[in-house]
XYZ file of C-alpha atoms in Angstrom:
660
model
C -52.208 40.116 -53.256
C -53.741 37.312 -55.297
C -51.579 34.806 -57.067
C -51.219 35.051 -60.849
C -53.468 32.772 -62.865
C -51.945 30.621 -65.610
C -54.224 28.743 -68.017
C -52.810 26.043 -70.312
C -55.019 24.884 -73.198
C -54.216 21.311 -74.218
C -52.409 18.450 -72.507
C -50.401 16.992 -75.372
C -46.627 16.770 -75.364
C -46.198 20.552 -75.167
C -49.047 21.317 -72.767
C -48.262 18.461 -70.386
C -44.565 19.377 -70.201
C -45.455 23.040 -69.656
C -47.787 22.227 -66.782
C -45.337 19.849 -65.118
C -42.396 22.250 -65.382
C -44.426 25.261 -64.247
C -45.688 23.355 -61.221
C -42.101 22.711 -60.211
C -40.833 26.256 -60.923
C -43.608 28.316 -59.334
C -43.796 26.281 -56.103
C -47.394 27.320 -55.255
C -46.738 30.948 -56.223
C -49.247 30.753 -59.092
C -52.585 29.096 -59.804
C -52.098 26.720 -62.749
C -55.156 25.447 -64.625
C -54.971 22.837 -67.362
C -57.912 22.697 -69.807
C -58.158 19.430 -71.747
C -60.970 17.247 -73.185
C -59.607 14.104 -71.507
C -58.097 13.389 -68.115
C -54.983 11.753 -69.536
C -51.856 12.524 -71.518
C -51.624 10.267 -74.565
C -48.194 8.966 -75.551
C -48.806 8.960 -79.301
C -45.664 7.090 -80.506
C -46.949 3.850 -78.965
C -50.464 4.147 -80.380
C -49.786 1.689 -83.265
C -48.976 -0.955 -80.661
C -52.390 -0.400 -79.091
C -54.024 -0.977 -82.482
C -51.967 -4.168 -82.900
C -52.974 -5.564 -79.502
C -49.487 -5.368 -77.969
C -50.295 -2.715 -75.374
C -53.489 -2.104 -73.477
C -55.011 1.380 -73.921
C -54.309 2.503 -70.362
C -50.605 1.834 -70.798
C -50.216 4.800 -73.152
C -52.636 6.997 -71.153
C -50.921 8.842 -68.301
C -53.266 10.278 -65.670
C -53.118 14.068 -65.485
C -54.438 14.382 -61.944
C -52.145 11.581 -60.797
C -48.941 13.043 -62.238
C -49.738 16.784 -61.899
C -50.816 17.071 -58.254
C -50.470 20.872 -58.009
C -52.299 21.631 -61.247
C -56.044 22.155 -61.443
C -57.567 20.022 -64.194
C -60.674 21.295 -66.009
C -62.315 18.892 -68.472
C -63.535 20.685 -71.558
C -62.674 22.050 -74.978
C -61.813 25.674 -75.565
C -64.117 27.208 -78.152
C -63.424 30.918 -77.692
C -60.641 33.149 -76.393
C -61.077 36.800 -75.408
C -57.562 38.210 -75.340
C -58.676 41.679 -74.288
C -60.908 40.333 -71.526
C -58.306 37.724 -70.496
C -60.792 34.849 -70.483
C -61.086 31.435 -72.137
C -64.546 30.089 -72.884
C -64.948 26.307 -72.889
C -67.586 23.607 -73.191
C -67.491 20.675 -70.805
C -67.990 16.999 -71.647
C -71.674 17.152 -70.629
C -72.465 20.387 -72.440
C -71.882 22.743 -69.549
C -70.182 26.023 -70.402
C -67.703 28.030 -68.435
C -64.975 30.643 -68.566
C -61.464 30.659 -67.156
C -59.811 34.015 -66.354
C -56.076 34.216 -66.887
C -53.054 36.439 -66.440
C -50.911 34.197 -68.627
C -52.270 31.950 -71.360
C -50.381 29.058 -72.980
C -51.863 27.656 -76.195
C -50.815 24.039 -76.723
C -53.958 22.680 -78.385
C -52.048 20.291 -80.670
C -53.183 19.150 -84.111
C -55.971 17.305 -85.923
C -56.185 15.081 -88.992
C -55.138 16.726 -92.227
C -57.763 16.376 -94.944
C -57.332 16.613 -98.695
C -60.099 17.338 -101.212
C -60.410 13.707 -102.329
C -63.950 12.411 -102.990
C -65.159 9.854 -100.450
C -62.209 10.060 -98.056
C -64.096 11.889 -95.299
C -66.931 9.323 -95.466
C -64.966 6.076 -95.779
C -61.565 6.677 -94.130
C -60.529 6.837 -90.482
C -57.632 8.722 -88.970
C -55.098 7.701 -86.366
C -54.689 10.585 -83.939
C -56.441 9.423 -80.802
C -57.088 6.463 -78.558
C -60.660 5.891 -79.822
C -59.366 5.618 -83.398
C -56.763 3.047 -82.387
C -59.354 0.956 -80.546
C -61.729 1.139 -83.489
C -59.001 0.079 -85.945
C -58.071 -2.942 -83.817
C -61.682 -4.115 -83.665
C -62.291 -3.376 -87.327
C -59.196 -5.240 -88.563
C -59.979 -8.205 -86.317
C -63.549 -8.356 -87.575
C -62.581 -8.119 -91.241
C -60.117 -10.991 -90.923
C -62.705 -13.140 -89.145
C -65.334 -12.400 -91.790
C -62.839 -13.063 -94.566
C -61.889 -16.397 -92.997
C -65.541 -17.492 -93.015
C -66.297 -16.238 -96.533
C -66.603 -18.696 -99.429
C -66.470 -16.045 -102.135
C -62.898 -15.201 -103.136
C -63.770 -11.631 -104.156
C -65.359 -10.866 -100.800
C -62.508 -12.526 -98.951
C -59.928 -10.508 -100.888
C -61.716 -7.216 -100.210
C -62.102 -7.855 -96.496
C -58.494 -8.894 -95.928
C -57.035 -5.951 -97.900
C -55.989 -2.986 -95.753
C -54.909 0.324 -97.302
C -52.814 2.825 -95.337
C -52.299 6.256 -96.912
C -49.231 8.143 -95.712
C -45.740 6.637 -95.360
C -44.537 8.856 -92.537
C -43.783 7.635 -89.020
C -47.373 6.813 -88.125
C -48.385 5.180 -91.406
C -45.220 3.081 -91.587
C -45.657 1.779 -88.038
C -49.374 1.088 -88.552
C -48.654 -0.985 -91.672
C -45.731 -2.833 -90.050
C -47.590 -3.766 -86.875
C -50.849 -4.435 -88.720
C -49.223 -6.956 -91.058
C -47.823 -8.903 -88.095
C -51.172 -8.787 -86.310
C -53.245 -10.144 -89.212
C -50.643 -12.791 -90.093
C -50.865 -14.143 -86.537
C -54.662 -14.349 -86.856
C -54.554 -16.238 -90.141
C -51.904 -18.581 -88.849
C -54.356 -19.884 -86.238
C -57.456 -19.802 -88.442
C -56.557 -20.129 -92.143
C -58.988 -18.753 -94.687
C -61.149 -21.123 -96.715
C -60.050 -19.609 -99.987
C -56.362 -19.969 -99.142
C -55.747 -16.213 -99.329
C -53.661 -14.174 -96.916
C -54.111 -10.624 -95.594
C -52.719 -7.900 -97.800
C -51.497 -4.540 -96.543
C -50.810 -1.597 -98.833
C -48.815 1.530 -97.966
C -49.317 4.505 -100.300
C -47.639 7.889 -100.468
C -46.863 10.526 -103.067
C -43.339 10.869 -101.613
C -40.460 9.185 -103.447
C -39.537 6.970 -100.495
C -40.767 5.701 -97.160
C -40.318 8.180 -94.294
C -38.658 10.957 -96.303
C -37.937 12.848 -93.057
C -35.379 10.243 -92.031
C -31.956 9.396 -93.352
C -32.076 7.624 -96.709
C -30.352 4.574 -95.265
C -32.985 4.220 -92.542
C -35.698 4.748 -95.124
C -34.385 1.815 -97.150
C -34.225 -0.292 -93.980
C -37.864 0.396 -93.143
C -39.008 -0.335 -96.696
C -37.077 -3.604 -96.747
C -38.712 -4.767 -93.504
C -42.157 -3.878 -94.835
C -41.659 -5.771 -98.082
C -40.343 -8.821 -96.221
C -43.647 -8.920 -94.320
C -45.618 -8.763 -97.540
C -46.632 -5.091 -97.381
C -47.292 -3.664 -100.863
C -45.341 -0.393 -100.740
C -46.271 2.008 -103.545
C -44.426 5.299 -103.596
C -45.582 8.112 -105.853
C -49.149 6.794 -105.586
C -52.110 7.949 -103.553
C -55.893 7.712 -103.432
C -57.900 9.442 -106.155
C -61.340 8.436 -104.878
C -62.701 6.360 -101.998
C -65.940 4.390 -102.107
C -67.686 1.881 -99.917
C -66.286 -1.017 -101.945
C -62.710 0.182 -102.341
C -60.397 2.932 -103.548
C -59.329 4.263 -106.921
C -55.609 5.055 -107.031
C -53.904 7.865 -108.888
C -52.276 5.361 -111.246
C -55.754 4.341 -112.467
C -55.952 0.984 -110.672
C -58.802 0.006 -108.352
C -58.349 -1.828 -105.059
C -61.285 -3.577 -103.400
C -61.068 -3.004 -99.673
C -63.171 -2.332 -96.581
C -60.396 -0.553 -94.666
C -58.836 2.842 -95.409
C -56.522 4.302 -92.758
C -55.671 7.974 -93.243
C -52.189 8.859 -91.959
C -51.372 11.612 -94.458
C -50.439 14.161 -91.836
C -51.773 16.674 -89.365
C -52.715 20.326 -89.298
C -52.781 22.734 -86.338
C -55.889 22.870 -84.228
C -58.313 25.374 -85.820
C -58.774 27.124 -82.472
C -55.822 29.448 -83.143
C -57.350 30.665 -86.406
C -60.077 32.508 -84.483
C -57.587 34.801 -82.717
C -56.936 36.989 -85.746
C -53.181 37.027 -85.100
C -50.359 36.541 -87.645
C -50.188 32.947 -88.844
C -47.748 30.766 -90.751
C -49.464 27.892 -92.565
C -52.117 27.554 -89.877
C -49.685 27.986 -86.984
C -49.465 30.969 -84.666
C -46.315 33.029 -85.202
C -44.207 33.338 -82.054
C -40.728 34.650 -81.285
C -37.839 32.407 -80.205
C -39.085 32.761 -76.614
C -42.436 31.167 -77.640
C -44.238 34.441 -76.955
C -46.710 36.050 -79.364
C -45.373 39.464 -80.476
C -47.481 42.309 -79.096
C -49.195 40.035 -76.594
C -46.984 39.663 -73.511
C -49.607 37.515 -71.766
C -49.902 34.988 -74.625
C -47.565 32.040 -75.253
C -47.864 29.189 -77.748
C -45.972 25.940 -78.179
C -46.286 22.557 -79.844
C -48.052 21.988 -83.145
C -50.052 25.253 -83.014
C -46.911 27.418 -82.827
C -44.570 28.399 -85.670
C -41.323 28.550 -83.698
C -38.280 29.979 -85.510
C -35.487 27.457 -85.989
C -32.377 29.261 -84.782
C -30.163 26.525 -86.248
C -31.690 27.045 -89.717
C -32.513 30.741 -90.174
C -35.714 31.344 -92.075
C -37.144 27.935 -91.151
C -39.580 26.836 -88.454
C -39.347 23.799 -86.234
C -41.353 20.839 -87.607
C -44.531 19.509 -86.006
C -43.062 16.521 -84.169
C -43.522 15.151 -80.666
C -39.835 15.630 -79.967
C -40.024 19.378 -80.609
C -43.334 19.740 -78.766
C -41.855 18.093 -75.665
C -38.922 20.505 -75.690
C -41.171 23.480 -76.451
C -43.068 22.751 -73.252
C -40.012 23.013 -71.042
C -38.789 26.301 -72.555
C -42.301 27.759 -72.562
C -42.724 26.999 -68.858
C -39.406 28.678 -68.045
C -40.376 31.802 -69.991
C -43.851 31.993 -68.428
C -42.247 31.761 -64.988
C -39.717 34.430 -65.999
C -42.577 36.764 -66.979
C -43.780 36.439 -63.376
C -40.338 37.245 -61.982
C -39.206 33.655 -61.440
C -35.976 32.768 -63.257
C -34.743 34.097 -66.576
C -35.993 33.910 -70.162
C -34.342 31.656 -72.683
C -34.726 31.177 -76.411
C -35.672 27.843 -77.908
C -32.705 26.197 -79.578
C -32.714 22.464 -80.238
C -30.178 19.814 -81.057
C -31.368 16.906 -83.162
C -31.173 13.757 -81.028
C -32.224 11.416 -83.834
C -35.382 9.438 -84.523
C -36.670 5.955 -83.796
C -39.291 3.909 -85.666
C -40.668 0.680 -84.185
C -41.434 -1.812 -86.968
C -42.749 -4.565 -84.703
C -41.084 -7.605 -83.199
C -37.328 -7.151 -82.976
C -37.203 -4.894 -86.035
C -36.760 -1.134 -85.904
C -34.939 1.734 -87.568
C -33.141 4.320 -85.448
C -30.393 6.919 -85.651
C -29.620 7.967 -82.065
C -27.221 10.922 -82.094
C -26.883 10.475 -85.847
C -25.755 6.840 -85.718
C -27.862 4.718 -88.142
C -28.995 1.397 -86.659
C -31.294 -1.435 -87.703
C -32.310 -4.910 -86.565
C -32.521 -6.080 -82.940
C -30.073 -3.414 -81.739
C -32.288 -0.681 -83.130
C -35.314 -2.413 -81.573
C -33.681 -2.323 -78.131
C -32.726 1.349 -78.541
C -36.223 2.243 -79.716
C -38.013 0.634 -76.811
C -35.487 1.977 -74.342
C -36.059 5.484 -75.683
C -39.831 5.152 -75.321
C -39.541 3.933 -71.743
C -37.267 6.848 -70.861
C -39.497 9.415 -72.593
C -42.785 8.269 -71.057
C -43.807 10.328 -68.006
C -45.495 7.306 -66.382
C -46.637 3.672 -66.739
C -43.110 2.482 -67.570
C -43.324 -0.757 -65.598
C -46.725 -1.624 -67.052
C -45.514 -0.984 -70.612
C -42.434 -3.134 -70.072
C -44.610 -5.891 -68.607
C -46.899 -5.841 -71.656
C -43.897 -6.098 -73.956
C -42.619 -9.087 -71.994
C -45.998 -10.839 -72.074
C -46.337 -10.215 -75.794
C -42.954 -11.853 -76.364
C -43.870 -15.091 -74.569
C -47.654 -15.371 -74.978
C -49.897 -15.372 -78.059
C -51.673 -12.118 -78.784
C -55.375 -11.818 -77.904
C -57.209 -11.107 -81.153
C -60.713 -10.259 -79.975
C -63.042 -7.408 -80.869
C -64.729 -5.578 -78.019
C -66.991 -3.353 -80.111
C -66.689 -0.439 -77.700
C -66.036 2.174 -80.392
C -68.344 2.402 -83.364
C -67.469 3.681 -86.827
C -69.535 6.862 -86.513
C -67.844 7.653 -83.175
C -64.490 8.335 -84.846
C -65.147 10.460 -87.943
C -62.166 11.603 -89.948
C -63.500 15.161 -89.985
C -63.173 15.954 -86.305
C -61.542 18.811 -84.442
C -61.176 16.511 -81.415
C -59.844 13.095 -82.498
C -59.016 12.286 -78.880
C -62.721 12.195 -77.973
C -65.113 9.553 -79.318
C -68.533 10.861 -80.330
C -71.499 9.518 -78.387
C -75.263 9.870 -78.969
C -76.501 13.170 -77.626
C -73.021 14.625 -77.241
C -73.048 18.402 -76.739
C -72.343 20.572 -79.728
C -69.367 22.858 -79.473
C -70.043 26.216 -81.062
C -67.055 28.124 -82.283
C -64.435 25.423 -82.889
C -64.854 24.791 -86.571
C -62.882 22.335 -88.636
C -62.818 24.596 -91.638
C -64.538 22.094 -93.927
C -67.321 23.257 -96.201
C -70.811 22.142 -95.237
C -69.975 21.475 -91.606
C -71.369 22.899 -88.449
C -68.979 24.688 -86.100
C -68.803 21.606 -83.898
C -67.454 19.486 -86.729
C -70.735 17.666 -87.333
C -72.167 17.730 -90.824
C -75.652 19.100 -91.244
C -78.267 16.390 -91.146
C -76.009 13.814 -89.552
C -75.787 12.029 -86.254
C -73.030 13.049 -83.828
C -69.911 11.595 -85.312
C -70.306 12.986 -88.787
C -72.096 10.038 -90.419
C -75.807 9.986 -91.216
C -78.256 8.855 -88.585
C -78.426 5.482 -90.286
C -75.376 4.513 -88.243
C -77.058 4.619 -84.873
C -75.466 2.297 -82.281
C -76.847 -1.174 -82.147
C -76.580 -4.611 -83.717
C -78.147 -3.372 -86.944
C -77.951 0.367 -86.395
C -81.255 2.155 -86.114
C -81.862 4.470 -88.995
C -83.736 7.064 -87.071
C -85.135 5.782 -83.816
C -83.524 3.806 -81.005
C -83.696 0.172 -81.991
C -86.194 0.619 -84.795
C -86.556 1.344 -88.471
C -86.212 4.933 -89.609
C -89.106 7.260 -89.211
C -90.242 7.652 -92.773
C -92.914 10.196 -92.027
C -90.651 13.033 -91.047
C -92.027 16.280 -92.406
C -92.335 16.059 -96.213
C -91.675 12.314 -96.326
C -93.468 8.984 -96.160
C -95.400 7.859 -93.093
C -93.340 6.456 -90.275
C -93.032 2.725 -90.002
C -90.767 3.035 -86.983
C -93.085 5.112 -84.861
C -94.450 3.541 -81.688
C -96.705 0.999 -83.284
C -95.091 0.638 -86.683
C -97.283 1.767 -89.597
C -100.054 4.275 -88.959
C -103.545 2.957 -88.322
C -105.670 2.394 -91.390
C -108.830 3.966 -90.060
C -108.810 7.041 -87.918
C -111.898 8.978 -86.934
C -113.783 8.447 -90.205
C -114.263 4.826 -91.198
C -114.181 1.631 -89.173
C -112.947 1.269 -85.618
C -109.422 2.563 -85.120
C -106.785 0.057 -84.159
C -104.083 2.600 -83.503
C -105.342 4.243 -80.343
C -103.267 4.079 -77.146
C -104.237 1.190 -74.979
C -104.610 -1.538 -77.538
C -107.662 -2.293 -79.686
C -110.434 0.200 -78.927
C -113.995 -0.638 -78.061
C -115.690 -2.553 -80.843
C -119.018 -0.876 -80.180
C -120.223 2.162 -78.347
C -122.548 2.102 -75.304
C -124.780 -0.897 -75.466
C -122.312 -3.054 -77.324
C -119.406 -5.215 -76.352
C -117.253 -3.529 -73.720
C -113.938 -2.120 -74.930
C -110.959 -4.332 -74.362
C -109.165 -1.589 -72.501
C -112.117 -0.325 -70.471
C -112.724 -1.204 -66.837
C -114.559 -4.488 -66.649
C -113.810 -5.465 -70.189
C -111.150 -7.613 -71.749
C -107.728 -6.349 -70.707
C -106.087 -4.051 -73.181
C -103.437 -5.652 -75.307
C -100.760 -3.321 -74.073
C -101.613 -3.508 -70.382
C -99.551 -5.550 -67.931
C -100.345 -9.201 -68.503
C -102.160 -8.539 -71.741
C -101.180 -8.995 -75.338
C -99.055 -6.121 -76.613
C -100.968 -3.499 -78.513
C -100.686 -3.694 -82.230
C -99.451 -0.166 -82.543
C -97.127 -0.097 -79.564
C -93.345 -0.582 -79.720
C -92.714 -4.313 -79.859
C -96.261 -5.095 -80.907
C -97.819 -5.895 -84.228
C -97.873 -2.836 -86.460
C -101.183 -1.190 -86.977
C -102.659 -0.667 -90.385
C -102.605 2.940 -91.516
C -104.156 6.113 -90.227
C -106.400 8.552 -91.937
C -105.208 11.401 -94.123
C -104.531 8.812 -96.772
C -104.012 11.505 -99.370
C -100.256 11.672 -98.710
C -98.199 8.578 -99.464
C -99.879 5.962 -97.276
C -100.437 8.213 -94.338
C -100.141 11.786 -95.401
C -98.827 14.144 -92.779
C -96.948 12.998 -89.743
C -99.937 12.568 -87.514
C -98.431 10.464 -84.761
C -95.750 11.472 -82.296
C -92.183 10.435 -83.054
C -90.781 7.431 -81.307
C -89.122 8.137 -77.996
C -87.893 4.631 -77.194
C -90.512 4.100 -74.441
C -93.972 2.494 -74.657
C -96.906 4.845 -74.540
C -99.057 4.866 -71.457
C -102.752 4.111 -71.780
C -104.603 7.409 -71.574
C -108.197 7.298 -70.491
C -110.160 10.521 -70.613
C -113.819 11.401 -70.879
C -114.755 12.436 -74.376
C -112.466 12.822 -77.356
C -109.241 14.637 -76.501
C -106.013 15.017 -78.426
C -103.558 12.262 -77.627
C -100.475 13.307 -75.716
C -97.899 11.000 -77.284
C -96.954 8.995 -74.248
C -97.892 11.317 -71.368
C -100.499 10.301 -68.859
C -101.805 13.893 -68.457
C -104.838 14.606 -70.608
C -105.866 17.965 -71.884
C -102.473 19.332 -72.980
C -100.992 19.486 -76.417
C -98.041 17.194 -76.963
C -94.623 18.753 -77.258
C -92.011 17.822 -79.791
C -89.176 15.677 -78.605
C -87.395 15.682 -81.933
C -87.185 17.682 -85.119
C -90.778 18.627 -85.938
C -92.079 20.678 -88.776
C -92.889 23.713 -86.634
C -91.180 22.959 -83.349
C -94.195 20.990 -82.042
C -95.255 17.429 -82.437
C -98.552 17.035 -84.291
C -101.356 15.657 -82.195
C -102.927 12.339 -83.075
C -106.737 12.066 -83.330
C -108.308 10.333 -80.386
C -110.514 7.256 -80.535
C -114.297 7.135 -80.455
C -114.568 6.784 -76.702
C -112.451 6.512 -73.587
C -113.336 6.022 -69.966
C -112.549 8.561 -67.294
C -110.652 6.126 -65.114
C -106.999 6.563 -64.141
C -104.279 5.042 -66.273
C -103.767 1.403 -65.495
C -100.229 1.232 -66.835
C -97.872 1.456 -63.834
C -95.183 3.097 -65.956
C -93.143 2.742 -69.083
C -91.755 -0.699 -69.655
C -89.273 -1.632 -72.345
C -90.934 -3.289 -75.347
C -90.680 -7.022 -75.599
C -88.817 -7.150 -78.884
C -86.790 -3.962 -78.604
C -83.245 -3.800 -77.191
C -82.781 -1.832 -73.969
C -81.621 1.775 -74.237
C -77.922 2.340 -74.739
C -75.405 1.454 -77.437
C -75.303 -2.155 -78.476
C -71.678 -3.236 -78.475
C -72.264 -6.288 -80.602
C -70.884 -5.621 -84.088
C -73.322 -5.934 -86.923
C -74.076 -4.736 -90.401
C -74.055 -1.013 -90.930
C -75.961 0.942 -93.526
C -73.406 3.000 -95.417
C -74.057 6.431 -96.827
C -74.325 4.945 -100.315
C -77.224 2.741 -99.236
C -75.366 -0.576 -99.189
C -75.062 -2.833 -96.182
C -71.473 -3.521 -95.157
C -71.575 -6.575 -92.975
C -69.593 -6.281 -89.793
C -68.270 -2.769 -90.436
C -69.060 -0.490 -87.569
């Protein structure tokens, strides 16, 4: 008899605890599979310390394969669940698709950033739910302070060193507290020319900071924030966000380059596709964390609306503390459904909360006892060490080093702005160029594709103008945008820059592959790219062709009836130099291929699925291609993302220096 198959979707607090407890309870009597986009469990409460440079990213990332030895890890994101067929469909990190059969399914997909219908927030704000977002915020804040320190203009300096955090819950309060300490340490070493200091703002529509906590602890946290110079504004939020700043609900305008969105979270939209009873986006379950009418389906964590037996009619809140406890009870009930142990209902006892405010300051109420100051700081860090499932010694070592050594304020530039869009159903995964699209896991936002990517944008949600690089390419790798897309101007960023001025009719064409074509036909001066003649300008050892990548742009091609060049007559740039094609008689150019006689195929978005063919030159020899292979252009950066920060073209058309 085969062993029962248990599939767990998500490795957050609930999913990780479920997998670990099930592995211990079943003792190899069941096959346990954990489906997660990353190979680590992220300890979210310490994420603000990663953004502040106190902890290294790997300290809060606990290896799944290293701590769950008897659990099979599958990297991927669930994008479809067939409850009747007992299968989970997923998409892997490289676009591969697969299905996982199950006898018991545990949904612990977690939550994503909560969005509000505020103009400009999705384009100009960044969330704080994953490791890539924390790394981006650390680099971004460091860069803004460095640029502000070098600025002579007071207005620019003030905008760059103003940081706005929306949401005064646990995450927003800790981000503002740690961020203020981090920027103050930077300015202390390198004062600004204008004499200004960094300014942090914490906004929320709630009447007080951290309304979930005891009022005394709330006052303690607000007092610490104000002592560090944080501008705390309760009853105020963002009305509109722009590239240059934010407009607040009280009518005031704040010039800033940084908007951190910590308003809250919402359940992962995966559960909405099941068609089962929901409660405010969460899947309704019974006190045993089982979906009514579906004995094979369990749910826990942020995606589950678990009845609060201590407060009838209420549901447990979406906190890490509850998710961690959900996981243990869920694992016991899944094992009980297989005949191992007994079922138990979820009933919790509030153990209190802790908030790390940086340094020796904290606010805590362990077992209902309010504490503040260094004592609360010791309790807070002790609680985190006890709660972490791994890396305890490394975390403690980082805390010790931070106490005795100055903090390293450097920007690595590993995560770009477009890699961490606010509108993302997977904040734990940074977007990369060419990332696979995930059909079926929609974010629920209007005008978005199912994979969370807006139509007409680069992976990551922002327009293709934010391509990775020093100055991001607007359309092609390392070049200017292709302006001659269908129904637009001719491309200046095609291989060779502007189209050639004279194609078949007119003077000699300068835009043919292989450099400058023959000046005269038989009986005249030999062509510069013909055998026996002057070497072609794009051949090895020769001068680069004027219409090749890295060379001098050619003039303009024929079809001059449409805005300089008319229709898109040349192939789109592919990031590689075109090989010299030599064929007898006029043939259609193949856009970089050395095989004559075939129509070129589209490598990008063409008007009809094919790339238009470019007219050939007056004459070509029948010899073999002399180019040994594609070589990177002389003045073009090598393929791959450029990690050096540089100016970015925003969606409103302005250049924001240093913002990535």
